[in-house]
Amino acid sequence: MTEPADARPPRRSIPAAVLGTRDERLKESQPPRAGRIAAYVLFFLLGFAVSVCGAFVQALWPPVGVLLALAATGATFYAGLRITGTRLGAAAPAAGWFLALLLLMVPRPEGDNVLWTNATSLSWLFVGSILGVICATLPTRTSWFPGVPGPPR
């Protein structure tokens, strides 16, 4: 016996299938405090590493390299948010990312630069910054203050 066509579950949009809905994200349990602190440190270091690698990748393969660097940057920020369940989880890799960028923007005494003022470097900096802000403002399982667990749901 076959089921009627209306018995199928409704189709989900691609973003909802990949990222989950807001209600699904809010229902997830939060990791313990020690696990979150360790994740903050690891995501800070991962954000630093993604920034250093992205600076070279975006310059090595001009149009495609920027997209690869932005994909890695956005994935790192979003993973920090989802794994820790706090906005601070997205802000920690963003802080590491920005710290590495500050170090890479300073010219060396020999006159060498890692990041130049060309379209690919500037677009990577601008869009990467926007990705960090977007991920840090997505709904989480915590209260309004970043990193502080909210009341139990």
N, CA, C and O atoms as a DFTB+ gen file, in Angstrom:
612 C
 N C O
     1  1       0.843      -1.159       0.000
     2  2       0.000       0.000       0.000
     3  2       0.902       1.240       0.000
     4  3       1.840       1.323       0.793
     5  1       0.628       2.178      -0.863
     6  2       1.443       3.385      -0.959
     7  2       0.815       4.500      -0.140
     8  3      -0.397       4.562       0.062
     9  1       1.707       5.389       0.326
    10  2       1.232       6.519       1.121
    11  2       0.788       7.632       0.187
    12  3       1.337       7.781      -0.905
    13  1      -0.183       8.404       0.597
    14  2      -0.585       9.543      -0.237
    15  2       0.549      10.570      -0.317
    16  3       1.439      10.599       0.533
    17  1       0.500      11.403      -1.345
    18  2       1.556      12.386      -1.574
    19  2       1.663      13.396      -0.432
    20  3       2.745      13.928      -0.188
    21  1       0.553      13.673       0.278
    22  2       0.607      14.669       1.348
    23  2       1.278      14.115       2.608
    24  3       1.608      14.894       3.502
    25  1       1.491      12.796       2.712
    26  2       2.065      12.205       3.915
    27  2       3.572      12.438       4.009
    28  3       4.163      12.240       5.070
    29  1       4.188      12.853       2.920
    30  2       5.628      13.111       2.965
    31  2       5.921      14.356       3.800
    32  3       5.134      15.303       3.809
    33  1       7.056      14.351       4.502
    34  2       7.386      15.562       5.263
    35  2       7.662      16.720       4.310
    36  3       8.101      16.499       3.181
    37  1       7.412      17.946       4.750
    38  2       7.641      19.091       3.871
    39  2       9.128      19.228       3.531
    40  3       9.998      18.893       4.335
    41  1       9.393      19.722       2.338
    42  2      10.776      19.905       1.907
    43  2      11.385      21.085       2.637
    44  3      10.744      22.119       2.826
    45  1      12.620      20.914       3.039
    46  2      13.326      21.981       3.736
    47  2      14.213      22.722       2.753
    48  3      14.716      22.132       1.796
    49  1      14.404      23.988       2.979
    50  2      15.305      24.754       2.132
    51  2      16.734      24.273       2.362
    52  3      17.026      23.627       3.368
    53  1      17.603      24.587       1.440
    54  2      18.996      24.158       1.556
    55  2      19.655      24.740       2.812
    56  3      20.312      23.991       3.535
    57  1      19.510      26.051       3.108
    58  2      20.120      26.555       4.349
    59  2      19.566      25.873       5.601
    60  3      20.322      25.598       6.533
    61  1      18.261      25.598       5.636
    62  2      17.685      24.939       6.811
    63  2      18.177      23.501       6.930
    64  3      18.361      22.999       8.038
    65  1      18.390      22.836       5.796
    66  2      18.895      21.462       5.846
    67  2      20.343      21.417       6.313
    68  3      20.731      20.503       7.040
    69  1      21.146      22.395       5.903
    70  2      22.563      22.411       6.267
    71  2      22.774      22.977       7.664
    72  3      23.479      22.378       8.476
    73  1      22.173      24.119       7.949
    74  2      22.415      24.817       9.206
    75  2      21.433      24.461      10.304
    76  3      21.721      24.672      11.482
    77  1      20.278      23.924       9.938
    78  2      19.239      23.640      10.918
    79  2      18.377      24.871      11.131
    80  3      18.785      25.991      10.824
    81  1      17.213      24.658      11.645
    82  2      16.328      25.786      11.916
    83  2      16.698      26.409      13.254
    84  3      17.473      25.838      14.022
    85  1      16.144      27.573      13.525
    86  2      16.439      28.260      14.780
    87  2      15.989      27.412      15.971
    88  3      16.702      27.312      16.970
    89  1      14.808      26.803      15.865
    90  2      14.307      25.968      16.964
    91  2      15.199      24.762      17.202
    92  3      15.440      24.389      18.350
    93  1      15.690      24.148      16.138
    94  2      16.588      22.998      16.292
    95  2      17.883      23.411      16.969
    96  3      18.393      22.682      17.819
    97  1      18.425      24.569      16.605
    98  2      19.677      25.029      17.226
    99  2      19.471      25.352      18.696
   100  3      20.350      25.083      19.515
   101  1      18.315      25.927      19.046
   102  2      18.073      26.296      20.439
   103  2      17.809      25.092      21.324
   104  3      17.981      25.178      22.540
   105  1      17.390      23.951      20.737
   106  2      17.108      22.752      21.520
   107  2      18.356      21.931      21.821
   108  3      18.321      21.055      22.685
   109  1      19.461      22.200      21.123
   110  2      20.679      21.423      21.340
   111  2      21.217      21.667      22.748
   112  3      21.123      22.777      23.272
   113  1      21.782      20.622      23.356
   114  2      22.342      20.794      24.692
   115  2      23.691      21.505      24.595
   116  3      24.388      21.417      23.584
   117  1      24.034      22.201      25.655
   118  2      25.279      22.959      25.677
   119  2      26.384      22.123      26.307
   120  3      26.133      21.413      27.281
   121  1      27.614      22.190      25.771
   122  2      28.706      21.423      26.365
   123  2      29.054      21.948      27.757
   124  3      28.711      23.081      28.097
   125  1      29.732      21.131      28.562
   126  2      30.113      21.593      29.905
   127  2      31.103      22.762      29.821
   128  3      31.745      22.977      28.793
   129  1      31.208      23.504      30.914
   130  2      32.031      24.713      30.945
   131  2      33.493      24.441      30.582
   132  3      34.075      25.197      29.804
   133  1      34.094      23.392      31.119
   134  2      35.501      23.096      30.809
   135  2      35.676      22.798      29.323
   136  3      36.672      23.200      28.722
   137  1      34.727      22.105      28.738
   138  2      34.784      21.818      27.307
   139  2      34.663      23.077      26.474
   140  3      35.332      23.216      25.450
   141  1      33.804      24.007      26.912
   142  2      33.653      25.271      26.186
   143  2      34.918      26.101      26.255
   144  3      35.325      26.693      25.255
   145  1      35.549      26.156      27.422
   146  2      36.782      26.942      27.570
   147  2      37.884      26.364      26.693
   148  3      38.610      27.108      26.034
   149  1      38.012      25.044      26.683
   150  2      39.008      24.418      25.812
   151  2      38.693      24.686      24.340
   152  3      39.598      24.909      23.537
   153  1      37.416      24.663      23.996
   154  2      37.015      24.936      22.607
   155  2      37.303      26.383      22.233
   156  3      37.695      26.651      21.097
   157  1      37.118      27.323      23.157
   158  2      37.422      28.728      22.865
   159  2      38.900      28.890      22.517
   160  3      39.245      29.578      21.556
   161  1      39.765      28.256      23.297
   162  2      41.205      28.360      23.048
   163  2      41.555      27.704      21.713
   164  3      42.308      28.270      20.920
   165  1      41.016      26.526      21.467
   166  2      41.313      25.834      20.214
   167  2      40.783      26.605      19.010
   168  3      41.454      26.670      17.981
   169  1      39.598      27.187      19.119
   170  2      39.058      27.952      18.002
   171  2      39.809      29.263      17.796
   172  3      39.907      29.736      16.664
   173  1      40.343      29.862      18.863
   174  2      41.191      31.041      18.700
   175  2      42.425      30.679      17.874
   176  3      42.785      31.395      16.940
   177  1      43.066      29.568      18.223
   178  2      44.250      29.124      17.479
   179  2      43.898      28.704      16.060
   180  3      44.667      28.949      15.130
   181  1      42.749      28.076      15.886
   182  2      42.314      27.679      14.548
   183  2      42.014      28.916      13.695
   184  3      42.344      28.935      12.510
   185  1      41.403      29.932      14.271
   186  2      41.165      31.176      13.552
   187  2      42.466      31.836      13.128
   188  3      42.559      32.381      12.028
   189  1      43.467      31.790      13.995
   190  2      44.793      32.326      13.653
   191  2      45.385      31.555      12.476
   192  3      45.896      32.156      11.531
   193  1      45.315      30.225      12.534
   194  2      45.879      29.396      11.464
   195  2      45.132      29.588      10.147
   196  3      45.755      29.642       9.086
   197  1      43.809      29.691      10.204
   198  2      43.016      29.902       8.987
   199  2      43.354      31.246       8.362
   200  3      43.380      31.371       7.138
   201  1      43.610      32.242       9.183
   202  2      43.967      33.560       8.668
   203  2      45.322      33.537       7.969
   204  3      45.472      34.108       6.889
   205  1      46.294      32.891       8.566
   206  2      47.625      32.808       7.945
   207  2      47.548      32.024       6.643
   208  3      48.083      32.456       5.622
   209  1      46.890      30.883       6.679
   210  2      46.765      30.074       5.452
   211  2      45.952      30.812       4.394
   212  3      46.306      30.791       3.215
   213  1      44.877      31.458       4.802
   214  2      44.032      32.184       3.862
   215  2      44.758      33.343       3.207
   216  3      44.500      33.657       2.045
   217  1      45.665      33.987       3.937
   218  2      46.417      35.108       3.363
   219  2      47.269      34.639       2.189
   220  3      47.422      35.358       1.201
   221  1      47.820      33.443       2.296
   222  2      48.644      32.935       1.205
   223  2      47.809      32.295       0.107
   224  3      48.142      32.421      -1.071
   225  1      46.740      31.617       0.471
   226  2      45.890      30.960      -0.535
   227  2      45.192      31.988      -1.416
   228  3      45.114      31.803      -2.631
   229  1      44.683      33.067      -0.828
   230  2      43.973      34.058      -1.630
   231  2      44.918      34.767      -2.592
   232  3      44.478      35.232      -3.644
   233  1      46.191      34.862      -2.265
   234  2      47.154      35.492      -3.169
   235  2      47.711      34.498      -4.187
   236  3      48.129      34.895      -5.275
   237  1      47.719      33.227      -3.846
   238  2      48.305      32.216      -4.723
   239  2      47.425      31.918      -5.924
   240  3      47.924      31.832      -7.046
   241  1      46.126      31.759      -5.710
   242  2      45.182      31.444      -6.786
   243  2      44.121      32.539      -6.827
   244  3      43.044      32.353      -6.262
   245  1      44.388      33.679      -7.478
   246  2      43.551      34.867      -7.329
   247  2      42.039      34.705      -7.290
   248  3      41.486      34.999      -6.231
   249  1      41.309      34.280      -8.295
   250  2      39.864      34.324      -8.054
   251  2      39.368      33.172      -7.192
   252  3      38.477      33.362      -6.364
   253  1      39.927      31.991      -7.372
   254  2      39.456      30.818      -6.628
   255  2      40.008      30.805      -5.208
   256  3      39.343      30.329      -4.288
   257  1      41.213      31.320      -5.025
   258  2      41.831      31.335      -3.706
   259  2      41.051      32.148      -2.701
   260  3      40.978      31.783      -1.528
   261  1      40.467      33.245      -3.146
   262  2      39.652      34.072      -2.245
   263  2      38.436      33.292      -1.788
   264  3      38.065      33.345      -0.615
   265  1      37.819      32.575      -2.695
   266  2      36.638      31.790      -2.324
   267  2      37.001      30.664      -1.360
   268  3      36.255      30.388      -0.421
   269  1      38.136      30.016      -1.584
   270  2      38.587      28.964      -0.661
   271  2      38.886      29.541       0.721
   272  3      38.498      28.966       1.738
   273  1      39.573      30.676       0.751
   274  2      39.897      31.307       2.037
   275  2      38.630      31.744       2.769
   276  3      38.529      31.591       3.987
   277  1      37.668      32.285       2.028
   278  2      36.413      32.709       2.658
   279  2      35.590      31.519       3.143
   280  3      34.948      31.593       4.190
   281  1      35.606      30.430       2.392
   282  2      34.881      29.235       2.827
   283  2      35.474      28.685       4.116
   284  3      34.737      28.313       5.029
   285  1      36.793      28.631       4.199
   286  2      37.447      28.141       5.421
   287  2      37.196      29.091       6.586
   288  3      36.981      28.648       7.714
   289  1      37.221      30.382       6.321
   290  2      36.987      31.373       7.370
   291  2      35.559      31.273       7.913
   292  3      35.350      31.219       9.125
   293  1      34.590      31.249       7.012
   294  2      33.193      31.144       7.439
   295  2      32.910      29.834       8.165
   296  3      32.174      29.813       9.151
   297  1      33.493      28.748       7.679
   298  2      33.284      27.447       8.322
   299  2      33.873      27.438       9.732
   300  3      33.290      26.853      10.644
   301  1      35.009      28.075       9.910
   302  2      35.634      28.127      11.238
   303  2      34.778      28.934      12.209
   304  3      34.555      28.515      13.345
   305  1      34.304      30.083      11.761
   306  2      33.465      30.910      12.639
   307  2      32.173      30.186      13.004
   308  3      31.763      30.180      14.164
   309  1      31.540      29.579      12.011
   310  2      30.265      28.901      12.267
   311  2      30.460      27.651      13.119
   312  3      29.620      27.340      13.963
   313  1      31.551      26.938      12.907
   314  2      31.823      25.754      13.736
   315  2      32.026      26.151      15.190
   316  3      31.570      25.448      16.092
   317  1      32.701      27.260      15.426
   318  2      32.868      27.737      16.803
   319  2      31.537      28.048      17.455
   320  3      31.328      27.753      18.632
   321  1      30.640      28.643      16.691
   322  2      29.312      28.954      17.206
   323  2      28.535      27.687      17.530
   324  3      27.948      27.573      18.606
   325  1      28.530      26.737      16.604
   326  2      27.719      25.531      16.795
   327  2      28.291      24.600      17.852
   328  3      27.531      24.004      18.615
   329  1      29.602      24.459      17.916
   330  2      30.190      23.512      18.865
   331  2      30.065      24.016      20.293
   332  3      29.734      23.246      21.194
   333  1      30.327      25.299      20.509
   334  2      30.230      25.822      21.869
   335  2      28.819      26.231      22.240
   336  3      28.456      26.210      23.416
   337  1      28.021      26.601      21.251
   338  2      26.659      27.039      21.526
   339  2      26.581      28.449      22.069
   340  3      25.542      28.856      22.588
   341  1      27.684      29.216      21.955
   342  2      27.704      30.591      22.450
   343  2      28.208      31.524      21.355
   344  3      28.877      31.097      20.415
   345  1      27.880      32.792      21.493
   346  2      28.394      33.778      20.541
   347  2      29.897      33.945      20.700
   348  3      30.598      34.258      19.738
   349  1      30.384      33.737      21.902
   350  2      31.823      33.796      22.130
   351  2      32.541      32.708      21.340
   352  3      33.713      32.861      20.995
   353  1      31.848      31.613      21.053
   354  2      32.425      30.549      20.238
   355  2      32.701      31.000      18.821
   356  3      33.620      30.483      18.186
   357  1      31.935      31.948      18.302
   358  2      32.215      32.524      16.980
   359  2      33.188      33.681      17.085
   360  3      33.930      33.954      16.142
   361  1      33.195      34.367      18.221
   362  2      34.086      35.507      18.396
   363  2      35.525      35.080      18.655
   364  3      36.449      35.810      18.297
   365  1      35.740      33.927      19.263
   366  2      37.108      33.473      19.547
   367  2      37.903      33.226      18.266
   368  3      39.022      33.728      18.159
   369  1      37.378      32.470      17.276
   370  2      38.159      32.337      16.048
   371  2      38.273      33.653      15.287
   372  3      39.268      33.885      14.601
   373  1      37.264      34.517      15.399
   374  2      37.349      35.824      14.734
   375  2      38.467      36.664      15.351
   376  3      39.164      37.384      14.637
   377  1      38.641      36.581      16.660
   378  2      39.724      37.319      17.317
   379  2      41.087      36.791      16.867
   380  3      41.997      37.575      16.598
   381  1      41.228      35.473      16.784
   382  2      42.478      34.898      16.275
   383  2      42.723      35.278      14.833
   384  3      43.858      35.536      14.431
   385  1      41.647      35.311      14.050
   386  2      41.739      35.674      12.634
   387  2      42.235      37.114      12.491
   388  3      43.125      37.393      11.687
   389  1      41.656      38.021      13.272
   390  2      42.060      39.423      13.204
   391  2      43.478      39.642      13.723
   392  3      44.218      40.452      13.166
   393  1      43.863      38.938      14.773
   394  2      45.219      39.079      15.297
   395  2      46.250      38.673      14.240
   396  3      47.252      39.360      14.046
   397  1      45.998      37.570      13.571
   398  2      46.919      37.142      12.510
   399  2      46.945      38.157      11.374
   400  3      48.005      38.426      10.808
   401  1      45.787      38.723      11.034
   402  2      45.757      39.732       9.974
   403  2      46.569      40.962      10.348
   404  3      47.277      41.521       9.511
   405  1      46.470      41.380      11.590
   406  2      47.261      42.536      12.024
   407  2      48.752      42.260      11.874
   408  3      49.509      43.132      11.445
   409  1      49.167      41.065      12.221
   410  2      50.581      40.707      12.094
   411  2      51.002      40.582      10.628
   412  3      52.140      40.894      10.278
   413  1      50.085      40.126       9.776
   414  2      50.417      39.953       8.366
   415  2      50.375      41.262       7.586
   416  3      50.997      41.356       6.528
   417  1      49.667      42.265       8.072
   418  2      49.575      43.538       7.362
   419  2      50.788      44.429       7.585
   420  3      51.041      45.341       6.797
   421  1      51.527      44.178       8.635
   422  2      52.702      45.004       8.933
   423  2      53.803      44.650       7.939
   424  3      54.164      43.481       7.805
   425  1      54.343      45.657       7.236
   426  2      55.427      45.342       6.293
   427  2      56.701      44.951       7.031
   428  3      56.998      45.459       8.112
   429  1      57.424      44.059       6.433
   430  2      58.695      43.610       7.014
   431  2      59.782      44.646       6.747
   432  3      59.619      45.484       5.860
   433  1      60.881      44.611       7.489
   434  2      61.951      45.593       7.265
   435  2      62.527      45.527       5.843
   436  3      63.024      46.527       5.324
   437  1      62.457      44.355       5.223
   438  2      62.978      44.217       3.863
   439  2      62.043      44.837       2.839
   440  3      62.410      44.960       1.671
   441  1      60.851      45.229       3.246
   442  2      59.884      45.818       2.330
   443  2      58.862      44.826       1.815
   444  3      58.026      45.190       0.988
   445  1      58.900      43.581       2.278
   446  2      57.951      42.568       1.827
   447  2      56.618      42.728       2.554
   448  3      56.578      43.096       3.728
   449  1      55.554      42.452       1.853
   450  2      54.209      42.435       2.430
   451  2      53.569      41.092       2.139
   452  3      53.800      40.506       1.081
   453  1      52.775      40.607       3.061
   454  2      51.984      39.403       2.802
   455  2      50.651      39.807       2.186
   456  3      50.218      39.225       1.192
   457  1      50.008      40.798       2.774
   458  2      48.726      41.287       2.249
   459  2      48.946      42.623       1.555
   460  3      49.430      43.579       2.161
   461  1      48.591      42.675       0.304
   462  2      48.724      43.884      -0.490
   463  2      47.374      44.574      -0.581
   464  3      46.357      44.018      -0.168
   465  1      47.366      45.770      -1.116
   466  2      46.110      46.499      -1.281
   467  2      45.553      46.265      -2.676
   468  3      45.377      47.203      -3.453
   469  1      45.282      45.012      -2.980
   470  2      44.651      44.682      -4.257
   471  2      43.233      44.175      -3.981
   472  3      42.826      44.030      -2.828
   473  1      42.502      43.913      -5.043
   474  2      41.090      43.546      -4.897
   475  2      40.908      42.240      -4.132
   476  3      39.987      42.127      -3.323
   477  1      41.766      41.252      -4.370
   478  2      41.574      39.964      -3.696
   479  2      41.848      40.072      -2.197
   480  3      41.088      39.535      -1.390
   481  1      42.916      40.752      -1.819
   482  2      43.217      40.890      -0.386
   483  2      42.144      41.697       0.329
   484  3      41.703      41.328       1.418
   485  1      41.730      42.785      -0.278
   486  2      40.725      43.621       0.370
   487  2      39.366      42.942       0.440
   488  3      38.646      43.099       1.426
   489  1      39.010      42.194      -0.588
   490  2      37.727      41.484      -0.534
   491  2      37.771      40.382       0.509
   492  3      36.776      40.130       1.188
   493  1      38.921      39.719       0.643
   494  2      39.042      38.683       1.673
   495  2      38.919      39.303       3.067
   496  3      38.245      38.745       3.934
   497  1      39.554      40.434       3.286
   498  2      39.462      41.101       4.586
   499  2      38.034      41.560       4.872
   500  3      37.516      41.340       5.967
   501  1      37.404      42.192       3.895
   502  2      36.065      42.752       4.098
   503  2      35.020      41.656       4.280
   504  3      34.254      41.686       5.243
   505  1      34.983      40.694       3.366
   506  2      33.954      39.646       3.448
   507  2      34.217      38.731       4.649
   508  3      33.270      38.268       5.285
   509  1      35.471      38.469       4.964
   510  2      35.780      37.673       6.155
   511  2      35.313      38.350       7.428
   512  3      34.821      37.690       8.344
   513  1      35.463      39.663       7.491
   514  2      34.975      40.409       8.651
   515  2      33.459      40.320       8.754
   516  3      32.911      40.152       9.843
   517  1      32.788      40.433       7.620
   518  2      31.327      40.330       7.619
   519  2      30.888      38.931       8.054
   520  3      29.913      38.794       8.792
   521  1      31.594      37.898       7.608
   522  2      31.259      36.532       8.031
   523  2      31.400      36.374       9.544
   524  3      30.581      35.713      10.183
   525  1      32.435      36.979      10.110
   526  2      32.616      36.922      11.558
   527  2      31.474      37.587      12.303
   528  3      31.002      37.063      13.312
   529  1      31.028      38.728      11.819
   530  2      29.914      39.436      12.462
   531  2      28.621      38.646      12.312
   532  3      27.841      38.542      13.259
   533  1      28.392      38.091      11.130
   534  2      27.170      37.304      10.914
   535  2      27.130      36.109      11.855
   536  3      26.113      35.857      12.501
   537  1      28.233      35.375      11.933
   538  2      28.258      34.183      12.797
   539  2      28.136      34.553      14.267
   540  3      27.533      33.808      15.039
   541  1      28.691      35.683      14.666
   542  2      28.624      36.081      16.072
   543  2      27.249      36.607      16.470
   544  3      26.974      36.759      17.661
   545  1      26.387      36.887      15.505
   546  2      25.065      37.398      15.839
   547  2      23.943      36.402      15.555
   548  3      22.770      36.743      15.708
   549  1      24.275      35.190      15.149
   550  2      23.245      34.171      14.935
   551  2      22.651      33.741      16.272
   552  3      23.319      33.856      17.299
   553  1      21.420      33.251      16.286
   554  2      20.808      32.814      17.549
   555  2      21.570      31.644      18.167
   556  3      22.008      30.728      17.472
   557  1      21.714      31.699      19.477
   558  2      22.412      30.632      20.202
   559  2      21.567      30.168      21.372
   560  3      20.452      30.645      21.582
   561  1      22.118      29.223      22.133
   562  2      21.404      28.669      23.279
   563  2      21.673      29.451      24.550
   564  3      21.292      29.000      25.630
   565  1      22.318      30.609      24.461
   566  2      22.691      31.352      25.651
   567  2      21.894      32.638      25.760
   568  3      21.113      32.988      24.874
   569  1      22.107      33.326      26.858
   570  2      21.439      34.606      27.053
   571  2      22.100      35.664      26.176
   572  3      22.910      35.327      25.312
   573  1      21.776      36.910      26.379
   574  2      22.275      37.987      25.524
   575  2      23.762      38.195      25.670
   576  3      24.407      38.622      24.712
   577  1      24.348      37.909      26.845
   578  2      25.777      38.156      27.042
   579  2      26.585      37.006      26.462
   580  3      26.276      35.850      26.749
   581  1      27.622      37.278      25.645
   582  2      28.378      36.207      24.990
   583  2      29.075      35.299      26.000
   584  3      29.761      35.769      26.907
   585  1      28.890      34.009      25.831
   586  2      29.597      33.028      26.642
   587  2      28.945      32.676      27.955
   588  3      29.401      31.751      28.627
   589  1      27.896      33.373      28.350
   590  2      27.227      33.087      29.618
   591  2      25.992      32.259      29.330
   592  3      25.120      32.692      28.578
   593  1      25.901      31.059      29.923
   594  2      24.721      30.227      29.660
   595  2      23.456      30.898      30.173
   596  3      23.448      31.522      31.234
   597  1      22.401      30.757      29.405
   598  2      21.111      31.303      29.794
   599  2      20.389      30.342      30.722
   600  3      20.951      29.325      31.129
   601  1      19.156      30.657      31.056
   602  2      18.380      29.773      31.922
   603  2      18.096      28.464      31.198
   604  3      18.030      28.447      29.969
   605  1      17.927      27.364      31.937
   606  2      17.624      26.083      31.294
   607  2      16.298      26.161      30.563
   608  3      15.352      26.799      31.024
   609  1      16.245      25.506      29.420
   610  2      15.032      25.533      28.603
   611  2      14.302      24.243      28.726
   612  3      13.250      24.067      28.111
